[in-house]
Structures are given as C-alpha cells and as structure tokens.
Coordinates of C-alpha atoms in Angstrom, one line a residue:
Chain A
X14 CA 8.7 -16.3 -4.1
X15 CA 9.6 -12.4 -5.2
X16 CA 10.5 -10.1 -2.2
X17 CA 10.7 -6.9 -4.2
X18 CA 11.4 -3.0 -2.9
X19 CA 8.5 -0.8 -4.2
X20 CA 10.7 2.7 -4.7
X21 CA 7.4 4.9 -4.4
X22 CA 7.0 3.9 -0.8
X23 CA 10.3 2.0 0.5
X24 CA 8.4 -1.4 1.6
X25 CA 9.7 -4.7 1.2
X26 CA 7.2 -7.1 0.9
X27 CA 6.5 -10.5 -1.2
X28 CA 5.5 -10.5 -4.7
X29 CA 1.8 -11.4 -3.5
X30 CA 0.9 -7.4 -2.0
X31 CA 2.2 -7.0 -6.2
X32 CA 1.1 -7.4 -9.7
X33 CA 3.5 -8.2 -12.3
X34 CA 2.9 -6.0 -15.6
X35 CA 5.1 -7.5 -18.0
X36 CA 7.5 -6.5 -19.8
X37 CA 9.1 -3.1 -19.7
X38 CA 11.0 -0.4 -21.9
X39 CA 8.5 -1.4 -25.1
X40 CA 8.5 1.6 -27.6
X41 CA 4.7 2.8 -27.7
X42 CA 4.2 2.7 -31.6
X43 CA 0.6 4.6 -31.8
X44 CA -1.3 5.9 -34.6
X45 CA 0.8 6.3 -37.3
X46 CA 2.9 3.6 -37.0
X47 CA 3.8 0.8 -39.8
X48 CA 1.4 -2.4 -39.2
X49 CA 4.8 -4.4 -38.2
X50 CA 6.0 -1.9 -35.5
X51 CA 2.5 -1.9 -34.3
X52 CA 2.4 -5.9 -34.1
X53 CA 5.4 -5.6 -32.6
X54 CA 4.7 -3.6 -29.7
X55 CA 1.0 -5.3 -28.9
X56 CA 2.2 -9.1 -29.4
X57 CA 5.9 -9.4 -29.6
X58 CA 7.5 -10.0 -26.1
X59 CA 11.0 -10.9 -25.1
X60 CA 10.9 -14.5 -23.3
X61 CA 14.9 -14.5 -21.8
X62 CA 16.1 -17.3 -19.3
X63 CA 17.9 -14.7 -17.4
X64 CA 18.3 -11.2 -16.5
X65 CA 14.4 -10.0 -17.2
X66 CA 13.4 -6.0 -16.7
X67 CA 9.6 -6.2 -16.0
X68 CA 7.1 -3.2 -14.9
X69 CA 5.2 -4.7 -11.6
X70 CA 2.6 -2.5 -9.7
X71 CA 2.5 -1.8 -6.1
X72 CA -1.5 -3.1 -5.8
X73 CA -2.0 -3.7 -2.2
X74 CA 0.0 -1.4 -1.4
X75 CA 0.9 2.6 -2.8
X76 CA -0.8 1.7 -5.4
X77 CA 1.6 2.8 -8.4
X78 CA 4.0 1.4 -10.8
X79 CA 7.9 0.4 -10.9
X80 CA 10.3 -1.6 -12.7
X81 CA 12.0 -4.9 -11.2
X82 CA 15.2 -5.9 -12.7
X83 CA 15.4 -10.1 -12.1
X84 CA 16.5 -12.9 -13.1
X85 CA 14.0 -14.9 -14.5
X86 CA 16.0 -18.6 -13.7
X87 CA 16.8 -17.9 -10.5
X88 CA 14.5 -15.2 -9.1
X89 CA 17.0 -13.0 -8.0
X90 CA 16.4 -9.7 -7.9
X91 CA 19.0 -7.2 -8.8
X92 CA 16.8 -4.1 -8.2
X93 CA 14.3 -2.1 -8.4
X94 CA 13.9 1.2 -10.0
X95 CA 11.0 4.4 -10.9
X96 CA 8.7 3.8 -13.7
X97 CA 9.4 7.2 -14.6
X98 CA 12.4 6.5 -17.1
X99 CA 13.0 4.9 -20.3
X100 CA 16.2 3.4 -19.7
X101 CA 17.8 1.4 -17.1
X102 CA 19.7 3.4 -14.8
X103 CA 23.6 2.6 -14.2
X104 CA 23.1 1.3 -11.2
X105 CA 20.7 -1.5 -11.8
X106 CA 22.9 -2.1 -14.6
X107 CA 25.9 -1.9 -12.2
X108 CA 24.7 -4.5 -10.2
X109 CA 23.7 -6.9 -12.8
X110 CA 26.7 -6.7 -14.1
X111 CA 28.2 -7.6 -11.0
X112 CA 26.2 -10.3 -10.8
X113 CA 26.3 -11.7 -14.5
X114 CA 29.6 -10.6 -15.5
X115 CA 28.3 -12.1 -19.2
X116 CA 25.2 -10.5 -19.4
X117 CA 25.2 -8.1 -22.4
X118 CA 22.3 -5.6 -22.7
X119 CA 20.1 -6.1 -25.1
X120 CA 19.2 -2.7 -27.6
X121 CA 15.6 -1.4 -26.3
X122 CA 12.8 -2.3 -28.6
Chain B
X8 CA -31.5 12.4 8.1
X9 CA -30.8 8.8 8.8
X10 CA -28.3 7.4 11.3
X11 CA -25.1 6.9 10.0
X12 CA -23.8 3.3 11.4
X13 CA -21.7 0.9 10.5
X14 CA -21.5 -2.1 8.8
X15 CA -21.4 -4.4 11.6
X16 CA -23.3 -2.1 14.4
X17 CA -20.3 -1.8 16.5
X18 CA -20.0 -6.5 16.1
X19 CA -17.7 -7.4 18.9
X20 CA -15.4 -10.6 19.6
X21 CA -13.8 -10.9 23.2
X22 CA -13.5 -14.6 23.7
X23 CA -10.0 -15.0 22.0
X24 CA -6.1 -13.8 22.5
X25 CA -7.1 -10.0 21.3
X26 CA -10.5 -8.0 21.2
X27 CA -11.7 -7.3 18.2
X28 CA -14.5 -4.1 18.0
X29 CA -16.2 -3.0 14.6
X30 CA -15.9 1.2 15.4
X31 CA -18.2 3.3 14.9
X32 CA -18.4 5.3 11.5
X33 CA -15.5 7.7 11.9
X34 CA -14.5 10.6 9.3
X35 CA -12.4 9.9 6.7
X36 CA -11.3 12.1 3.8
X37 CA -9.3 11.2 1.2
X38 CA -6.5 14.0 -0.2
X39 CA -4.9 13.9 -3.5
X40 CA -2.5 16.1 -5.0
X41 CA 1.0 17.2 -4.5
X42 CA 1.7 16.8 -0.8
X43 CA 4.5 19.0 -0.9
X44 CA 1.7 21.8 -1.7
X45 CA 0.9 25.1 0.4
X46 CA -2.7 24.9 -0.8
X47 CA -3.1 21.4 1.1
X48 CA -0.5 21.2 4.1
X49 CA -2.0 24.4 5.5
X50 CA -5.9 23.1 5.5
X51 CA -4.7 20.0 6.6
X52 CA -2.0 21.9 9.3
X53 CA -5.6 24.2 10.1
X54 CA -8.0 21.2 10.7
X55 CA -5.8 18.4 12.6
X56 CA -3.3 20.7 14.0
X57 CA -0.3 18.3 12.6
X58 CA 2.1 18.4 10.5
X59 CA 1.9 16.7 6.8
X60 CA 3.4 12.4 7.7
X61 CA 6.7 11.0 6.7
X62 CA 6.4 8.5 4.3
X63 CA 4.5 5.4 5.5
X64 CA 4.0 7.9 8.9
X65 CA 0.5 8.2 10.3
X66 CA 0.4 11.7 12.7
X67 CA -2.4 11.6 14.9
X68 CA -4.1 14.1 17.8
X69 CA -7.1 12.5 19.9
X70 CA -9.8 12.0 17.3
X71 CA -8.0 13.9 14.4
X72 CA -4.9 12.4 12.3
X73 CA -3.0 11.9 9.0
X74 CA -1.8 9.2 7.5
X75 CA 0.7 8.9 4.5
X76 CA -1.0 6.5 1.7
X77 CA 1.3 7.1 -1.4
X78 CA 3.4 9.6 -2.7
X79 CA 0.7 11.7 -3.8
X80 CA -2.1 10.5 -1.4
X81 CA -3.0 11.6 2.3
X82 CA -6.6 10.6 5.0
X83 CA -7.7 12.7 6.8
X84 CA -8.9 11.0 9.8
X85 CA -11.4 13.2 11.8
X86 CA -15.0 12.4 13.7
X87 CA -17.6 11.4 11.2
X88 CA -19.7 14.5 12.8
X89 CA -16.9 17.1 11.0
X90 CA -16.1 15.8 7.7
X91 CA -18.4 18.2 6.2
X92 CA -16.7 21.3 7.1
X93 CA -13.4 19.8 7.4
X94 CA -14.5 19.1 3.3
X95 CA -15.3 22.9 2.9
X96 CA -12.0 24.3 4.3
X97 CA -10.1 21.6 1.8
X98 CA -12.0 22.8 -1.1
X99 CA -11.5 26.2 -0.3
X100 CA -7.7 26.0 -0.3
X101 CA -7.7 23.7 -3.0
X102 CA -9.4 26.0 -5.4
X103 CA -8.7 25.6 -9.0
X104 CA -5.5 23.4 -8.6
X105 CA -5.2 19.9 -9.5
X106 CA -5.7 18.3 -6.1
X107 CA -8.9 16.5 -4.6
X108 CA -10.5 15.6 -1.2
X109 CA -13.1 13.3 -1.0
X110 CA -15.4 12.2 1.8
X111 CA -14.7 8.2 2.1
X112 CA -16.2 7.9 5.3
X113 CA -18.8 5.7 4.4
X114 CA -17.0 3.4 2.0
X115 CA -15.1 1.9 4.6
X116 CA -15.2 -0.1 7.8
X117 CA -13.2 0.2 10.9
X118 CA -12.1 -2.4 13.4
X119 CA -9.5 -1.8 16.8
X120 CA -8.1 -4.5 17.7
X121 CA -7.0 -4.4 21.4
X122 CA -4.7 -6.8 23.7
X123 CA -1.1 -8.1 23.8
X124 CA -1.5 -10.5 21.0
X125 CA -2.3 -8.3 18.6
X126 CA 0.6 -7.7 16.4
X127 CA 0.6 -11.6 15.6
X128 CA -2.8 -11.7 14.8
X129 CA -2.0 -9.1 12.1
X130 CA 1.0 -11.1 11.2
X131 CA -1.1 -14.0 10.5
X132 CA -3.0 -12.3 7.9
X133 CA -0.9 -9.8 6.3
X134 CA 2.7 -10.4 4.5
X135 CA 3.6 -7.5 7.3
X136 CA 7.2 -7.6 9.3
X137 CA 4.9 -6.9 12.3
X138 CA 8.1 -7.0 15.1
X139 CA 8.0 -3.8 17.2
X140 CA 11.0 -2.6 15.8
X141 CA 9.8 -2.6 12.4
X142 CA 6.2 -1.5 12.8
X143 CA 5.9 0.7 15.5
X144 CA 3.5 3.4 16.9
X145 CA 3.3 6.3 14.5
X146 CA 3.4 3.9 11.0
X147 CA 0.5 3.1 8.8
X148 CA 0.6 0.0 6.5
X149 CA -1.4 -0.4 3.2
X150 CA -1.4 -4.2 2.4
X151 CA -3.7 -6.8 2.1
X152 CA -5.8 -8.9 5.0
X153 CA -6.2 -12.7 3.4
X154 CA -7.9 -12.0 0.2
X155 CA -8.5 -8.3 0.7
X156 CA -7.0 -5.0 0.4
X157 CA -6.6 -3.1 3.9
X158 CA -4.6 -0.6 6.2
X159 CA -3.8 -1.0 9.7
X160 CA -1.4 1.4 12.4
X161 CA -0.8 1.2 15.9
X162 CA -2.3 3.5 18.2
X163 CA -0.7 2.4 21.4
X164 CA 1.7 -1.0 22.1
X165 CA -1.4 -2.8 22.5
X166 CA -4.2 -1.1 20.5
X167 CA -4.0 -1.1 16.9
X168 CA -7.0 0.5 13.9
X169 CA -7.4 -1.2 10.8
X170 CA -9.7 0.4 8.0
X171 CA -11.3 -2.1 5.3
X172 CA -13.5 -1.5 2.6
X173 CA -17.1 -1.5 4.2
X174 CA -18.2 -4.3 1.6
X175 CA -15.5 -6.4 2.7
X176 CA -17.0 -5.6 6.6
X177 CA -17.8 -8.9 8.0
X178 CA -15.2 -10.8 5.6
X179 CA -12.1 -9.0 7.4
X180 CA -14.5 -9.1 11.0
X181 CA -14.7 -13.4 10.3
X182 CA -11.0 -13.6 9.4
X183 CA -9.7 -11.4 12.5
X184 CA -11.7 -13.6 14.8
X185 CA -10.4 -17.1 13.5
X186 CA -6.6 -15.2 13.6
X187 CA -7.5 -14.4 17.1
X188 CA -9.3 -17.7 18.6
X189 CA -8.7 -18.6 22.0
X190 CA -5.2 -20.5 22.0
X191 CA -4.0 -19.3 19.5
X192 CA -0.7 -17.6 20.5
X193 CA 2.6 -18.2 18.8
X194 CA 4.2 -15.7 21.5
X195 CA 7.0 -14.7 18.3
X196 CA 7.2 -11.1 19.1
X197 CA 9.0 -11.2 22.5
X198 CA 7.7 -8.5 24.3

C-alpha cells in the first residue's frame, strides 16, 4: 500500500482516498503534430522497474492533481510534488538520488 | 412552498457506543475562487463574522461557519432559512470576477454523531489518523466513508458533523450504525 502527501492540502493518507493518473511529464503533441509524435504521446508509456514519476489525483480528498515520484519495485515513495511544473524539481531529484545513487534520469518525452 | 426535509427525516440510532442523528437540512453554500480575494473574504467576514480557515481549518460561530475544502474551495455553513440572502450578498461582491457560490444545501445529507466513542467509529470507516492530537476541534476532513466520498469535523471532544451526499443518505446512516453497534469499542484513542 501507497501512503502518499497530497501538496495541495498537506494530508497523508493511503493511496485508496487517491487515483493514480499514469504517467507524467508526456509532451502534449496536438493538432499539428507528425502521426508518430501523436502515437507516441496517446499509446507509448514508459513501463520502468524502478524509480517511476506518475500524476495521481487527490479524489476523496482536495480534489486536484500532483505528481508522486516512486519506486515502482519497492513502493517507496521519494516524494511528492505540484502538478504545476514540467520538470522534476531538484529536490525530488535530490532525494532519489540519495536513494538510488545509480539512477540516471531519463530525457523527458 | 414545500417543506424542506431531509433525507432521512431526522432517522436516529441510540442503542450503540455513539448516537448517531440524521440533522435537519442546514445551509450550505459552496465558494469558489481565489480565497486570498477581497471580493470573497469580506462577504464571507460580513455573513459568518469569521475569518477565511487555515488550510484543512473549519471556523465556526453557533449556526454559522467556514470550512477550508481545497486550495481554491470554501462552505459556507449557515441555517438552511438564510442561504438565500447569504447567496445575494456573495453574488454581489463577487460581481464579474471569476469566483462562484452555489447553494448545496439540498444535495447533501448531515449526520452528528455524539458520545465518547465517536472518533473510533470514524476511524473504522475512513483511512483518517483520528487521535486527538491529530484531528482536533477546529479541523475538517474530506475523505471517504466505506465506499463513499464524505467530510466530517469536530464540534466539541465528543460531538462530531459529517456531511454526505444526500443520495448516499441512508448508505453512510447504515454504515455509521454497524461502526457504532453496541460492543463495539476498541477503546484505542486513550482519552
């Protein structure tokens, strides 16, 4: 079982008062976009044994959106961080690192 | 115009560790916007006479009271008599910015829950750190009740109000009862 921090509201509950919305920092590739950019960003998911960052949604709770840095082998949660960036912030990275002094991060897709 | 009541005519369940009373329909509006706005902390300062909550904080005066439900949403908690013109004074502030206040009385369904054993029957339901030092007076919680979505705060050490969706009424009435049966105690939170 998840116990995850929701940033919006500072509660620390289990992963059942969530929803998980899957993967996170995806490029939006609209209209416009080649037909292999687009497949890529509707199908194309990274599936990592290891450090995962994931978008989950406080349902039962505030109501609104975050992003969970975990590990996906051992459930551990290194953080938790606003929805409103693009990028990982240093700290979550910090503490991964800390963690899984091999991890290297992957380029955002 | 018709009665308002609610959806279990004020259903009561006495016979177990903690009472459990379906409330009559009280006033409920629902605020949202930016909290940190003049155009909504001064109705909202006007009508209950308190302050805009902490985070998670629930301020309440007698009848009247605000409770923090997200970063960008506030209830108005008032007598189901006054949500009209408590509405009016909203809108009025509110004007042409982007904030709203809706009346949500009647969506919903309201149950105190009274007696020593309350905080564990809560526990029993919701995935809640119910200990007093975690959840005390003056703290509202959104979460979920079994299956359901709901939010509860203490209004006193042994009196706590939990709001439900009124569709959901007798579902959250059934489960509170069975949490509360006679015998039931697990005495965890050491008074």
């Amino acid at each position: 079982m998840l116990v995850l921090t929701c940033p919006n509201c500072g509660i620390t509950a289990e992963e059942t008062e969530f929803h998980a919305g899957g993967e996170a920092h995806l490029t939006r590739h609209g209209p416009g976009a080649s037909d292999d950019d687009f497949e890529k960003y509707l199908f194309m998911r990274d599936n990592p044994k290891g450090v995962h960052f994931e978008r989950w949604r406080h349902v039962y709770g505030c109501g609104k959106w975050f992003h969970a840095a975990r590990d996906t082998m051992t459930l551990e949660i290194f953080g938790t961080y606003t929805a409103q960036t693009s990028t990982v912030p240093q700290d979550i990275i910090d503490k991964i690192t800390d963690r899984r002094p091999d991890w290297q991060k992957s380029d955002a897709r | 115009m018709s009665e308002p009541i609610s959806a279990l005519n004020g259903a009561i369940y006495n016979q177990g560790i903690a009472e459990i009373l379906a409330l009559d329909p009280i006033g409920m509006i629902s605020i949202r916007g930016d909290l940190s706005a003049g155009y909504l902390k001064k109705p909202i300062k006007k009508i209950t006479g308190l302050g805009m909550p902490e985070m998670r904080g629930i301020n309440l005066n007698g009848q009247t009271g605000i409770a923090w439900m997200s970063p960008d949403e506030t209830l108005l908690i008032c007598t189901y008599a006054e949500v009209g013109a408590h509405l009016d004074t909203l809108q009025n502030s509110i004007g042409s910015n982007h904030a709203l206040a809706v009346n949500v009385s009647d969506a919903r369904a309201v149950f105190r829950l009274k007696g020593k054993h309350i905080r564990e029957v809560l526990a029993k339901l919701a995935p809640v750190d119910m200990s007093p030092e975690n959840f005390a007076v003056g703290t509202i919680r959104r979460t979920r009740l079994a299956q359901v979505p709901a939010a509860f705060w203490m209004v006193d050490a042994e009196t706590a109000h939990l709001v439900c969706f009124r569709s959901v009424a007798q579902y959250v009435f059934d489960l509170l009862k069975t949490a509360a049966q006679p015998g039931s105690e697990v005495n965890y939170y050491k008074r």
